[in-house]
Tab-separated table of C-alpha atoms (C1' of nucleotides) in Angstrom:
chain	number	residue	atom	x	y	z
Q	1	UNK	CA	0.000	0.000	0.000
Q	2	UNK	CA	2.233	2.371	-1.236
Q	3	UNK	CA	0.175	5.377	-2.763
Q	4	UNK	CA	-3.092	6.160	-2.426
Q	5	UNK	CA	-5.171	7.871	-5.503
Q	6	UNK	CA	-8.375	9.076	-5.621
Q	7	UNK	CA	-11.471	7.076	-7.107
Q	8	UNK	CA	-11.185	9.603	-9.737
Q	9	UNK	CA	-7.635	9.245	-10.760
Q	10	UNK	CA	-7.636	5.630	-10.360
Q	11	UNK	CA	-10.395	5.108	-12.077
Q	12	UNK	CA	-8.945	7.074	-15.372
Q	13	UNK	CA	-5.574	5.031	-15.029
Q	14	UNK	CA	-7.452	1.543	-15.295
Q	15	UNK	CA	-8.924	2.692	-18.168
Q	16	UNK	CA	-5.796	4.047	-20.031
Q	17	UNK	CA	-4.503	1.032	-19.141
Q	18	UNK	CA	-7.143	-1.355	-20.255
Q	19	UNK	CA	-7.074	0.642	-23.550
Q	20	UNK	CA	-3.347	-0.264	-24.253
Q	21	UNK	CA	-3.624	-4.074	-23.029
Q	22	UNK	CA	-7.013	-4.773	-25.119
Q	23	UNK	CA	-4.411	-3.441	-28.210
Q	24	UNK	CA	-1.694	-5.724	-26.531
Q	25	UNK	CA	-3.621	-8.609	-25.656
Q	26	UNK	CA	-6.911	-8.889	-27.239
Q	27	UNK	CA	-9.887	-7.285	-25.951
Q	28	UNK	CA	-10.883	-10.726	-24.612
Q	29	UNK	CA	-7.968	-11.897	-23.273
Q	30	UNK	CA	-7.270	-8.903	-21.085
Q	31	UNK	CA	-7.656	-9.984	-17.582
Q	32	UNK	CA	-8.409	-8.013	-14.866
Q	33	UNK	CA	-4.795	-8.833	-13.667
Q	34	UNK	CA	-3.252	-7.712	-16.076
Q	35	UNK	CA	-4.834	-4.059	-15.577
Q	36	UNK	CA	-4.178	-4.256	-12.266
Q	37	UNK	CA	-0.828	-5.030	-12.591
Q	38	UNK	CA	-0.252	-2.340	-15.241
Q	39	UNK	CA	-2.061	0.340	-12.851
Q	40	UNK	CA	0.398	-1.155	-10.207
Q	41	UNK	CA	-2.581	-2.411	-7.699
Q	42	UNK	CA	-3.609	-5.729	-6.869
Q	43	UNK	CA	-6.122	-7.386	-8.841
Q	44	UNK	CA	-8.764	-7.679	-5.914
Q	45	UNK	CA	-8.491	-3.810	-5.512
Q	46	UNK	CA	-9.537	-3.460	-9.123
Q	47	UNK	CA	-13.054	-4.122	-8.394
Q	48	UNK	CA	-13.083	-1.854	-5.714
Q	49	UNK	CA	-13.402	0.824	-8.282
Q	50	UNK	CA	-15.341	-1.652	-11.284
Q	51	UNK	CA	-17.646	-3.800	-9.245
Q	52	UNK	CA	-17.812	-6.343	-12.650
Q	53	UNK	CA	-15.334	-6.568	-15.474
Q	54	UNK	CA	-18.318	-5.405	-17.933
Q	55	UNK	CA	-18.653	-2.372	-15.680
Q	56	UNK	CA	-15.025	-2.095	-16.756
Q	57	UNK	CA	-15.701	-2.065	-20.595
Q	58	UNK	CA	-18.484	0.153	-20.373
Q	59	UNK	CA	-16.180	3.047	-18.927
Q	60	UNK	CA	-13.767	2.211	-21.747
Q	61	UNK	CA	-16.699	2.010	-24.376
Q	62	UNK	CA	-17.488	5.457	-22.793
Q	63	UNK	CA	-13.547	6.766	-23.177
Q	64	UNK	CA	-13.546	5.850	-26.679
Q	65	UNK	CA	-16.428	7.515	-27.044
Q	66	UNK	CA	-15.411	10.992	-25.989
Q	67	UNK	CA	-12.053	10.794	-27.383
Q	68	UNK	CA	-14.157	10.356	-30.563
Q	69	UNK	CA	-15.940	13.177	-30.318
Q	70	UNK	CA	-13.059	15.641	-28.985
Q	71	UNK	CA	-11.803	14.362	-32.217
Q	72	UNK	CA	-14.202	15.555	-34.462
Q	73	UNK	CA	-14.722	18.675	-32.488
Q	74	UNK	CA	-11.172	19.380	-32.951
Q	75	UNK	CA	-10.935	18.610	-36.694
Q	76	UNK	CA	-14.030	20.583	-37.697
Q	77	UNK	CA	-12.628	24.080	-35.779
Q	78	UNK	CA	-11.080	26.837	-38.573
Q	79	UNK	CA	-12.203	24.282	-41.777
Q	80	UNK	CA	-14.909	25.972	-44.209
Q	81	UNK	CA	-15.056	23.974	-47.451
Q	82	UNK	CA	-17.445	20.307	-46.875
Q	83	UNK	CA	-14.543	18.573	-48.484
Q	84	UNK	CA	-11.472	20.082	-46.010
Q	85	UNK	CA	-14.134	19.291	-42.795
Q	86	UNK	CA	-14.625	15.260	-44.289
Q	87	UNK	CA	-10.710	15.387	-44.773
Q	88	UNK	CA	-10.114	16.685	-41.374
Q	89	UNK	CA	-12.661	14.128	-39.581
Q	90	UNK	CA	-10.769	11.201	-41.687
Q	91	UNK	CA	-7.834	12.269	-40.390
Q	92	UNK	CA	-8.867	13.045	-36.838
Q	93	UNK	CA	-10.188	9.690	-36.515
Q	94	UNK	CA	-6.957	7.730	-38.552
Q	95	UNK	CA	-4.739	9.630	-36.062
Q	96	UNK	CA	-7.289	8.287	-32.870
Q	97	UNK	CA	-6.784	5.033	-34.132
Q	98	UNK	CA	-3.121	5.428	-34.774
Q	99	UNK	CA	-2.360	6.343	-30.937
Q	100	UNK	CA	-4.893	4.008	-29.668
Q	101	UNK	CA	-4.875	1.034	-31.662
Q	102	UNK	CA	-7.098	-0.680	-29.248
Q	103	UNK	CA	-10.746	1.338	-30.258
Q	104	UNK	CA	-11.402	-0.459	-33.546
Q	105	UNK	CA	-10.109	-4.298	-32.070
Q	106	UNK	CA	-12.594	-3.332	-28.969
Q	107	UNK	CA	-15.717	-1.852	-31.123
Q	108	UNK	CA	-15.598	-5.108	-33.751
Q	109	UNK	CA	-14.709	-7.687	-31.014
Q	110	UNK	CA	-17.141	-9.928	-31.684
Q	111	UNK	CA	-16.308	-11.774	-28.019
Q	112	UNK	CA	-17.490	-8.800	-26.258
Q	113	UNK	CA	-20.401	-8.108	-28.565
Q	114	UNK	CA	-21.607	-11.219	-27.449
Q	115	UNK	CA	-22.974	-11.107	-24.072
Q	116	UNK	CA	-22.561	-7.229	-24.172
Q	117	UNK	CA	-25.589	-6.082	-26.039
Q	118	UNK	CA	-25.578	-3.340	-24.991
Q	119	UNK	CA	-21.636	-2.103	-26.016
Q	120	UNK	CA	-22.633	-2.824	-29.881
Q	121	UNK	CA	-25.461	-0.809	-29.715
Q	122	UNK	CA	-23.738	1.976	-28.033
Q	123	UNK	CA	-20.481	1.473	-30.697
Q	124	UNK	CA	-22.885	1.415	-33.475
Q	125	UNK	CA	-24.657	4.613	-32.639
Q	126	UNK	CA	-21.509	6.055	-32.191
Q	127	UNK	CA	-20.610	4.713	-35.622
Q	128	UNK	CA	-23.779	6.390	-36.622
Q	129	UNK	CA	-22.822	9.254	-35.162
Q	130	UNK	CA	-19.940	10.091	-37.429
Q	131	UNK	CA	-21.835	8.780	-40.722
Q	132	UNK	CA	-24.502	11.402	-40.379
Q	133	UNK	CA	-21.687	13.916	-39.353
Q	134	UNK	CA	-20.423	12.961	-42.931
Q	135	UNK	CA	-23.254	12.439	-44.336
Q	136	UNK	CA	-24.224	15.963	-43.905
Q	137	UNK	CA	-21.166	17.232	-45.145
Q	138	UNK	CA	-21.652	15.734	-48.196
Q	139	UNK	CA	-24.756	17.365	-48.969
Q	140	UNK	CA	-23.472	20.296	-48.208
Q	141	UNK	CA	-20.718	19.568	-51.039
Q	142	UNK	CA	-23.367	18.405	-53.127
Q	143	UNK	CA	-25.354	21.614	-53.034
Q	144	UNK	CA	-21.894	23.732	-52.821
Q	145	UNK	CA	-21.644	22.400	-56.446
Q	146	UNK	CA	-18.662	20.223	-55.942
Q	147	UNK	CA	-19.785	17.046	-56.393
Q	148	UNK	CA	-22.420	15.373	-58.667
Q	149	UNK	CA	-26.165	16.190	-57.559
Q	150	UNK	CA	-26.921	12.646	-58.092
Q	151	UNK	CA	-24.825	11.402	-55.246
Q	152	UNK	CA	-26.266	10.449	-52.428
Q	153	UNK	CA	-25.000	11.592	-49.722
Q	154	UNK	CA	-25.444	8.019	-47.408
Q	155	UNK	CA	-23.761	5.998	-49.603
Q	156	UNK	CA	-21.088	8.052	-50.001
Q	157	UNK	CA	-20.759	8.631	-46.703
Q	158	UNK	CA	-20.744	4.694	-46.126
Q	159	UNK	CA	-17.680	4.131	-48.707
Q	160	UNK	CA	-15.969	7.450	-46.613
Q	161	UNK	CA	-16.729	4.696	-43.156
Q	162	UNK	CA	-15.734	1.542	-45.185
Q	163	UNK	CA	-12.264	3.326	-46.126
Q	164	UNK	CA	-11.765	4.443	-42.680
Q	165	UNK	CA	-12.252	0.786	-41.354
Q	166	UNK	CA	-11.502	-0.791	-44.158
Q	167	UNK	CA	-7.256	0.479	-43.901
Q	168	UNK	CA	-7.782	0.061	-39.891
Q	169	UNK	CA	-8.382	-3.669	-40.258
Q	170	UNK	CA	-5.403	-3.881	-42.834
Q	171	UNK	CA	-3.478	-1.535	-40.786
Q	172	UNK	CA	-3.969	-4.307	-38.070
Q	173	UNK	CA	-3.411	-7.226	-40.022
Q	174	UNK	CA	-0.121	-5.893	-41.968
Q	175	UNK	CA	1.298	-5.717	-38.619
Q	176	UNK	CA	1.292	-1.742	-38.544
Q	177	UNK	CA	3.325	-1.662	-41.353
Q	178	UNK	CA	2.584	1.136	-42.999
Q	179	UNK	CA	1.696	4.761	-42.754
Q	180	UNK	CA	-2.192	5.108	-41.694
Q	181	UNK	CA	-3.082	8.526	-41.935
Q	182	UNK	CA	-1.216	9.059	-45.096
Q	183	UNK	CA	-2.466	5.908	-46.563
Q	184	UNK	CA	-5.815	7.094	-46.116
Q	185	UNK	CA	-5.482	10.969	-46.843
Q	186	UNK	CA	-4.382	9.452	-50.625
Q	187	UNK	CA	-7.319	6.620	-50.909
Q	188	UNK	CA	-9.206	9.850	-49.941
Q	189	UNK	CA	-8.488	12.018	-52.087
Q	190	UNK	CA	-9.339	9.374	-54.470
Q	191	UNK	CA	-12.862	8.431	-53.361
Q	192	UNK	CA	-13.534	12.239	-53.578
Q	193	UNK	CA	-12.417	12.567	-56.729
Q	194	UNK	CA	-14.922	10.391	-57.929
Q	195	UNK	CA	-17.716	12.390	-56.319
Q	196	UNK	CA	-17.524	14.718	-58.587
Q	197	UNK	CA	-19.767	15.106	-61.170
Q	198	UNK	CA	-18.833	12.501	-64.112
Q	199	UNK	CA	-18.562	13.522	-67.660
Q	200	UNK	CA	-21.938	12.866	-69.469
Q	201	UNK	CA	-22.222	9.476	-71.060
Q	202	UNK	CA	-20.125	7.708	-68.216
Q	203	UNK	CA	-22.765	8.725	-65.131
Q	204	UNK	CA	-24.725	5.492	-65.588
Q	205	UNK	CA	-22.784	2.250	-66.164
Q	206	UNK	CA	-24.033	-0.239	-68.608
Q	207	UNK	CA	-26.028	-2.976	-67.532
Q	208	UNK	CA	-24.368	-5.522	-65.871
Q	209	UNK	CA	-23.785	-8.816	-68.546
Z	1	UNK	CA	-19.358	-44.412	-29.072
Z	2	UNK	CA	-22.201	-44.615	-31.533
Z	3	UNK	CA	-20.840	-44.547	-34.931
Z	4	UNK	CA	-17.197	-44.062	-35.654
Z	5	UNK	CA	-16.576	-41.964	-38.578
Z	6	UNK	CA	-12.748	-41.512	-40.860
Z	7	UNK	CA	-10.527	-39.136	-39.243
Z	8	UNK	CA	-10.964	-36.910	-42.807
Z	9	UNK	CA	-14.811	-36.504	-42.572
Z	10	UNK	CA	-14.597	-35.967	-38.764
Z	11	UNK	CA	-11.544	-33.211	-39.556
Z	12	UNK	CA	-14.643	-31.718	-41.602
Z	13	UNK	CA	-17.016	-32.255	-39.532
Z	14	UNK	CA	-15.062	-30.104	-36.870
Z	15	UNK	CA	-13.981	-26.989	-39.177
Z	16	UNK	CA	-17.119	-26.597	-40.013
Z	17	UNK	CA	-18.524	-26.517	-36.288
Z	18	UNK	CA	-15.807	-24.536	-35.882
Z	19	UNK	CA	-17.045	-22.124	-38.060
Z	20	UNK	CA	-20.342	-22.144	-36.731
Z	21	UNK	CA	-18.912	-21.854	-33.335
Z	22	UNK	CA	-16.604	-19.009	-34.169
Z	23	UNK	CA	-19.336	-16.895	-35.294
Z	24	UNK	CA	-21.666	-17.632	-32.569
Z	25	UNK	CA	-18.989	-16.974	-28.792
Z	26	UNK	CA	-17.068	-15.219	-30.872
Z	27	UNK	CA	-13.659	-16.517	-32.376
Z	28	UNK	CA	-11.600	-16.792	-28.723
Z	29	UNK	CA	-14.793	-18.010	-26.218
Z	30	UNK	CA	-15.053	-21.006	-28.570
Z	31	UNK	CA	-14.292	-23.457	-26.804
Z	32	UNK	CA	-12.890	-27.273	-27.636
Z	33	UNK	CA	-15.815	-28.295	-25.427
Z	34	UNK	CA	-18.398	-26.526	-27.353
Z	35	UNK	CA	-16.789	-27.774	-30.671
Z	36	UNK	CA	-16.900	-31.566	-29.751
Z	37	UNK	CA	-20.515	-30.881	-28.557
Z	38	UNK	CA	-21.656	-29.728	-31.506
Z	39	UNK	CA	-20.103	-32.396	-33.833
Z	40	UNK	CA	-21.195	-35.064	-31.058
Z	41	UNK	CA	-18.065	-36.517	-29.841
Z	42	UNK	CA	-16.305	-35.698	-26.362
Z	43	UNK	CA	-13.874	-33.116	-25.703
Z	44	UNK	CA	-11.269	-35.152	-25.125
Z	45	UNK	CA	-11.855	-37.044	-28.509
Z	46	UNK	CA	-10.982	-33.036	-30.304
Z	47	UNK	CA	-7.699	-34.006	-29.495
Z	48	UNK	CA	-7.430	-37.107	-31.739
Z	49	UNK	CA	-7.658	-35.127	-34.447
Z	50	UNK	CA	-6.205	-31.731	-33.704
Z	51	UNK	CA	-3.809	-32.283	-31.075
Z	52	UNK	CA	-3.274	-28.922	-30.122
Z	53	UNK	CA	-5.822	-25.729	-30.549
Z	54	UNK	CA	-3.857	-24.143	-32.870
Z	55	UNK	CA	-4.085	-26.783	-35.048
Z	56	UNK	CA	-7.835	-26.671	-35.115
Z	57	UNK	CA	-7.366	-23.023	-36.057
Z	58	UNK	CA	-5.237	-24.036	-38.724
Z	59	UNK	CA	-7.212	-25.762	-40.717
Z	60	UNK	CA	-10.081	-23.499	-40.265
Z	61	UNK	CA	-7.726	-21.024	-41.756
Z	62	UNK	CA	-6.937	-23.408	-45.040
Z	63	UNK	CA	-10.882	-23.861	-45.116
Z	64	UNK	CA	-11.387	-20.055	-45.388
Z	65	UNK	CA	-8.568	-19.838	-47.899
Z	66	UNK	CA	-9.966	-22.801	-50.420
Z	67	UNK	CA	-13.196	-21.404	-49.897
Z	68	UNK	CA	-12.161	-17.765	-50.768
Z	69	UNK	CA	-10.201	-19.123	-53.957
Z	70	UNK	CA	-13.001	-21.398	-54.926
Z	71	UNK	CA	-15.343	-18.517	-54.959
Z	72	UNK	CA	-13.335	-16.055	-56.778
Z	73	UNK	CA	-12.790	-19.148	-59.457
Z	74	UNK	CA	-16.316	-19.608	-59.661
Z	75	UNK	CA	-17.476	-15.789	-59.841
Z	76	UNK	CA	-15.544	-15.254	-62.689
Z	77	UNK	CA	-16.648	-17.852	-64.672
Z	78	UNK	CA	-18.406	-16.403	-67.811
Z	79	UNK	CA	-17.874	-13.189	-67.004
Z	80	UNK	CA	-15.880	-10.753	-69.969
Z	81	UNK	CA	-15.585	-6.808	-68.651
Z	82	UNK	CA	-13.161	-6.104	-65.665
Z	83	UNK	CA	-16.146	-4.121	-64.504
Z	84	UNK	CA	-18.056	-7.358	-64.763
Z	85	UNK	CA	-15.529	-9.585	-63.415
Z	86	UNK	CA	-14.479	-6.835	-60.085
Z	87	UNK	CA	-18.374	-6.699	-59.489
Z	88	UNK	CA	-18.542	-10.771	-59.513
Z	89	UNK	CA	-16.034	-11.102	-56.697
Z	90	UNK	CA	-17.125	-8.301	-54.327
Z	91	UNK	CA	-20.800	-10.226	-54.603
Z	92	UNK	CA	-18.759	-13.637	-54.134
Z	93	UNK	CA	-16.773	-12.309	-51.606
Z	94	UNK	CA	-19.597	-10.892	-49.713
Z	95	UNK	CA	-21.851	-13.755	-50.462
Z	96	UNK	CA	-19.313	-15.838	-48.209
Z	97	UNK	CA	-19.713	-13.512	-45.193
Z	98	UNK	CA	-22.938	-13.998	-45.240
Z	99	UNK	CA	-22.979	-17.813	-45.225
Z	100	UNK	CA	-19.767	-17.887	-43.135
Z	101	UNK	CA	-19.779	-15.255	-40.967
Z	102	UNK	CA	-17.534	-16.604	-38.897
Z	103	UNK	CA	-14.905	-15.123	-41.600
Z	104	UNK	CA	-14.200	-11.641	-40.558
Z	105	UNK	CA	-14.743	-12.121	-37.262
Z	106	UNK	CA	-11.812	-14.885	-37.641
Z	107	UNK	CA	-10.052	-13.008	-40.301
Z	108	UNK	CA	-9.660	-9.974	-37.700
Z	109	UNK	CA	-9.928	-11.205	-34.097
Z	110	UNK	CA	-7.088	-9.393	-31.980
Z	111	UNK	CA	-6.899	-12.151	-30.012
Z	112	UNK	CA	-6.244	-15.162	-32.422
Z	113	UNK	CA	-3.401	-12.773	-34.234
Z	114	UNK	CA	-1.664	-12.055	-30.583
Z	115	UNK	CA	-0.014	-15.328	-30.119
Z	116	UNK	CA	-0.431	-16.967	-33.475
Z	117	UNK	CA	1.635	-15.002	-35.973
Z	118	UNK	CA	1.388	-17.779	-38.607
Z	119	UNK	CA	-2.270	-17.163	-38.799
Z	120	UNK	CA	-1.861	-13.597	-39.066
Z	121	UNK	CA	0.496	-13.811	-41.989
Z	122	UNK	CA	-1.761	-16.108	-43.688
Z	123	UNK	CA	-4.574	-14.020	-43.738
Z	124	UNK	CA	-2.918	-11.242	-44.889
Z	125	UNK	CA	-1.636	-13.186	-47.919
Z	126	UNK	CA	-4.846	-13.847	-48.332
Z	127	UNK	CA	-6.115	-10.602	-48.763
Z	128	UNK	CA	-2.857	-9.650	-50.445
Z	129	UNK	CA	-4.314	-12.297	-52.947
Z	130	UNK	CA	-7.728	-10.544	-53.584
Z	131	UNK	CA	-6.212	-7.071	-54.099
Z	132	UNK	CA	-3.842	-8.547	-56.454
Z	133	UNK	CA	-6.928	-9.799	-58.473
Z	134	UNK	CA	-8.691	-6.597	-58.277
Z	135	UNK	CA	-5.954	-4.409	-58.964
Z	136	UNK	CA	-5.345	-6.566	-62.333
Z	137	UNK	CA	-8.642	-6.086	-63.357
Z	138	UNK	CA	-8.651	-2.828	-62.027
Z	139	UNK	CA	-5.675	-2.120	-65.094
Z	140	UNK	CA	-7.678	-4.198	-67.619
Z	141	UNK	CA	-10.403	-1.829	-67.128
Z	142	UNK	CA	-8.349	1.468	-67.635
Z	143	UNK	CA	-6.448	-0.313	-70.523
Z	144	UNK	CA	-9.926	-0.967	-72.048
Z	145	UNK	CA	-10.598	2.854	-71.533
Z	146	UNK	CA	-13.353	2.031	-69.347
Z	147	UNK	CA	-11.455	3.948	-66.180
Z	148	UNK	CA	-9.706	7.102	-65.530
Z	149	UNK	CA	-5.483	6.848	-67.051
Z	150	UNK	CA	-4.654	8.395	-64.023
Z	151	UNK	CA	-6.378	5.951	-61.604
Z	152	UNK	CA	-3.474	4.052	-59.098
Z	153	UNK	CA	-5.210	0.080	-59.524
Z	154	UNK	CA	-3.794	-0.627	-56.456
Z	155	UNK	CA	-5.268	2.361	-54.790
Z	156	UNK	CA	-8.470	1.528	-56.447
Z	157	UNK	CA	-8.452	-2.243	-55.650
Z	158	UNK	CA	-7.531	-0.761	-51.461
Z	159	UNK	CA	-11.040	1.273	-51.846
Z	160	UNK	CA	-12.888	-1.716	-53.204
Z	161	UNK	CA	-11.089	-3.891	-50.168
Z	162	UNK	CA	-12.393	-0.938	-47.610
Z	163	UNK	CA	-15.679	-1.486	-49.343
Z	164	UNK	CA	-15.888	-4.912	-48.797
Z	165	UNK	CA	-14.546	-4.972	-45.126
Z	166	UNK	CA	-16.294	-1.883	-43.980
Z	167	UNK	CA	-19.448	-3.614	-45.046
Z	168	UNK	CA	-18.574	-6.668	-42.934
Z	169	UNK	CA	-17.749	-4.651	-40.037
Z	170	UNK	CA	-21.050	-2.720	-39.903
Z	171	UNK	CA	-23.227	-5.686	-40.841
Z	172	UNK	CA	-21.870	-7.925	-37.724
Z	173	UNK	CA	-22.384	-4.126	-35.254
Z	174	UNK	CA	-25.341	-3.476	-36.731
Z	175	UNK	CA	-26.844	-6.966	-35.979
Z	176	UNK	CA	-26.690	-8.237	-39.260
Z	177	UNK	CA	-29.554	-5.807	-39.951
Z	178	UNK	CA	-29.477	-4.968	-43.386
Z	179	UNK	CA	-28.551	-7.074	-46.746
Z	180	UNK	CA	-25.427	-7.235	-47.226
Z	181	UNK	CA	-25.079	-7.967	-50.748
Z	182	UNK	CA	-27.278	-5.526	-51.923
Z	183	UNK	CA	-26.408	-3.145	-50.226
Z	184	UNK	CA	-22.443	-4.099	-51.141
Z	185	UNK	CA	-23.863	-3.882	-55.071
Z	186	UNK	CA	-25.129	-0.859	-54.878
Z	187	UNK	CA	-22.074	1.223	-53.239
Z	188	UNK	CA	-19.931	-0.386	-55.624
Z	189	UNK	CA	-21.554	0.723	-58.403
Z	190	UNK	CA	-21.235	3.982	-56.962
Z	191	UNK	CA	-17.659	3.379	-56.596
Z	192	UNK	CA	-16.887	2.242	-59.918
Z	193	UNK	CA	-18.722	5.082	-61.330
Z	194	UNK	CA	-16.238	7.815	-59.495
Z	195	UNK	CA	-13.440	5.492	-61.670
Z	196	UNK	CA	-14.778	6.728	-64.656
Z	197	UNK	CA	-12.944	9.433	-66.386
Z	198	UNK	CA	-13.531	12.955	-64.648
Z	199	UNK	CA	-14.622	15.867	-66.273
Z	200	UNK	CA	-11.625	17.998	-67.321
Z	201	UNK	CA	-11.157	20.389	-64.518
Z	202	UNK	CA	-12.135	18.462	-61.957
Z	203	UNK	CA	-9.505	15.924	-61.767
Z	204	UNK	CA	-7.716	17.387	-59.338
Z	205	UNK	CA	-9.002	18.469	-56.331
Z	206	UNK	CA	-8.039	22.172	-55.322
Z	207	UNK	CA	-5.074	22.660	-52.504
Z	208	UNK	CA	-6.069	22.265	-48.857
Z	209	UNK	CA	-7.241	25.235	-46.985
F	1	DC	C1'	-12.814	-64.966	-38.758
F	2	DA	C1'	-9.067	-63.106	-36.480
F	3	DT	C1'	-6.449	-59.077	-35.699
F	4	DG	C1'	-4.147	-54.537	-35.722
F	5	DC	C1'	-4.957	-49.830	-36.178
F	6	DA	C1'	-6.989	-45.791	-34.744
F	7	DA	C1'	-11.439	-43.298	-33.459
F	8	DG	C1'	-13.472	-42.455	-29.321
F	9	DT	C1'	-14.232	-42.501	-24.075
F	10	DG	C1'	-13.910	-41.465	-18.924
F	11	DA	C1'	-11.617	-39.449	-15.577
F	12	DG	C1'	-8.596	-36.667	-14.509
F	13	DT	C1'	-4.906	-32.117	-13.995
F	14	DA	C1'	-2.938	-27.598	-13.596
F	15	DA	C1'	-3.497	-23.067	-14.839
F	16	DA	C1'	-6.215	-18.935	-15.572
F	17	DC	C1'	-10.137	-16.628	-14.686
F	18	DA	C1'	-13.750	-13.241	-12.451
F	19	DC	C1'	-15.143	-12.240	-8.225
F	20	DT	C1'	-15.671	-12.141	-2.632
F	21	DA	C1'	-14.827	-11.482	2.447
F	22	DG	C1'	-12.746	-9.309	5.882
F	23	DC	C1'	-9.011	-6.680	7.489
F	24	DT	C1'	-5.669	-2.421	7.360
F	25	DA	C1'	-4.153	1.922	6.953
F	26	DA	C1'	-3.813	6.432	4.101
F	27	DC	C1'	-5.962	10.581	3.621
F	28	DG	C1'	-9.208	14.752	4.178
F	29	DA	C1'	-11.973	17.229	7.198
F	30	DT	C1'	-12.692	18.864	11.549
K	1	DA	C1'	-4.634	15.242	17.163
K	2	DT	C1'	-8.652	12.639	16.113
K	3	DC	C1'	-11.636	10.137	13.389
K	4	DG	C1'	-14.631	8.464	9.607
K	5	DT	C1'	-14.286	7.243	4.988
K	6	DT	C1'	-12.560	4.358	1.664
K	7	DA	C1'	-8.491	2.755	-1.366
K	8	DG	C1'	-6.050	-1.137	-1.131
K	9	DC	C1'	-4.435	-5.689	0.603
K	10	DT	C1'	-4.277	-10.867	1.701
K	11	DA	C1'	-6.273	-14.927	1.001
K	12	DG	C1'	-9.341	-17.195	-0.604
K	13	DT	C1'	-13.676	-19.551	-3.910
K	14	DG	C1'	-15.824	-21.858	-7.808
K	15	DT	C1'	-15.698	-22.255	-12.638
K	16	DT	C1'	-13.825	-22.785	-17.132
K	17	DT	C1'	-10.206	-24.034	-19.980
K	18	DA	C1'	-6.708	-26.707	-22.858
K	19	DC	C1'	-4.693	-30.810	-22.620
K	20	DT	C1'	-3.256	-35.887	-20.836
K	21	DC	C1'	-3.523	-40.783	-20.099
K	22	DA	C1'	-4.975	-45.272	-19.881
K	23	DC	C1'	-8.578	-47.746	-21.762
K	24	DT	C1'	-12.027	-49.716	-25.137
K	25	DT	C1'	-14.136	-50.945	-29.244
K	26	DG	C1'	-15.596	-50.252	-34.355
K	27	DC	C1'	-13.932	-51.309	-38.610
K	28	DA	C1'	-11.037	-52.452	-42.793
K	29	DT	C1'	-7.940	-55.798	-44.162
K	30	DG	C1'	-5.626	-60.299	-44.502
DNA sequence: CATGCAAGTGAGTAAACACTAGCTAACGAT
DNA sequence: ATCGTTAGCTAGTGTTTACTCACTTGCATG
């Protein structure tokens, strides 16, 4: 019993510290020693601040959740043009995942989606959350002129998502080997290339054979 | 001991629970217990034919692999156009997760790639393996003028991937809600339409703010 | 029909796990 | 300086897990 900490403290420290051992170990394979030893406490006094291990995840779910936002918030400030605020979210979130490689093992961890109905609904709505943020960006593109009327602006938003977690499960799977936020500023710029308006003749494709 | 079955058709007989399994606890709570239940033999008997875990994972790994390859084989059977052909394997592809969707969840689980590098590697060849094929087609298609000169395939075949696993990862959060494969078609063709050759002035996108 | 191989069983083990009970002492407020 | 609150500790519990071992018996083959 070296140092004492408040609740408050200690509470924030667990999660940090579950955060970078669900990246380490697996979101289900992080045991509640593990945090406790990383938090340097025994693994009994752990649940004197989370009373159950799901109690646990929920304050992490909740972390995640408002680094998330900060994120956004962050991104959007001094940005004018739709198309620099979608950039700046992209990147705001690549960079999120980039220092906390944990958030997109713990929101598709199908272990803890399992008996946790209540984390994948909260994950999805934040999910949601950032595709109507997009969503309504593109619109605003749309009626700014700079990209094709015809778009819609939830489907594009969806391939903007798909990119984002599309490279993060790569990212993870290639062993961190390469560069994620400049990886997918490029596919980016890419994407929204093709939301502009296409040359006539070329909008529709042909019928599939 | 009821019936006594070749150790090949029992291997079988396990991946495939295994796959079932997977899908249902979750890729790390399956257990070798709930595996042997479900194929009707007794935990210890598992070990007979896998004689470690691993093993078992394996083997579901080479499973997922054939049964990638065999669909891609089979998808682009008939088919002439790249367009055609890119549009057959993203609906084969996605076709699979729905049957089996056991596959991302295995494909991407933290927890199976933390102590089982050889999986991890394989996978990623894997996928290495469909971007290949999508990037080819990908230069077919600009070759046959159908797609923008200046279009990166491999760039292009990474969006179509992000397609494809961002699609996956929001059908398993959202609760398998929505249809997948339709609602893969129709964002592709979006997709593929952005490929197209841009208007002249549009190509590229003005300087950042 | 005999027989050897191997598929399958029953009964275990040690380790890892989330969680509990009851005690101790650090700290803030008075 | 005292004292109540509460963070933290020690020492457990029951359960689940991968894996072992000695055995039994179904089946293809000679």
């Amino acid at each position: 019993m070296r140092t004492r900490k408040s609740a408050a403290t200690r509470k924030a420290e667990i999660v940090e510290a579950a955060l970078r051992l669900a990246d380490r170990l697996g979101p289900d394979r992080m045991s509640t020693e593990a945090v406790a030893n990383a938090v340097g406490i025994t693994q009994a006094g752990l649940f004197r601040h989370f009373p159950r291990k799901q109690v646990l995840w929920e304050a992490v779910a909740d972390r995640i959740g408002t680094m998330m936002e900060e994120g956004w918030a962050e991104a959007l400030r001094g940005k004018a043009r739709p198309g620099d605020k979608i950039r700046a979210l992209v990147v705001a979130q690549l960079r999120l995942i980039r220092a906390t490689p944990a958030i997109p093992a713990i929101l598709f961890s199908r272990e803890l989606h399992t008996d946790n109905d209540g984390l994948r609904t909260a994950f999805l709505a934040l999910l949601g959350r950032f595709h109507g943020r997009i969503a309504g960006l593109v619109e605003e593109g749309i009626d700014a002129g700079e990209w094709d009327a015809d778009l819609d602006p939830g489907d594009a938003a969806f391939l903007i998502l798909g990119l984002v977690q599309g490279l993060a499960v790569r990212w993870s799977v290639a062993g961190r080997g390469f560069d994620l936020v400049a990886e997918g500023e490029r596919l980016l710029e890419l994407l929204l290339r093709g939301f502009a308006r296409p040359p006539a003749g070329t909008a529709r494709p042909e019928p599939r054979s």
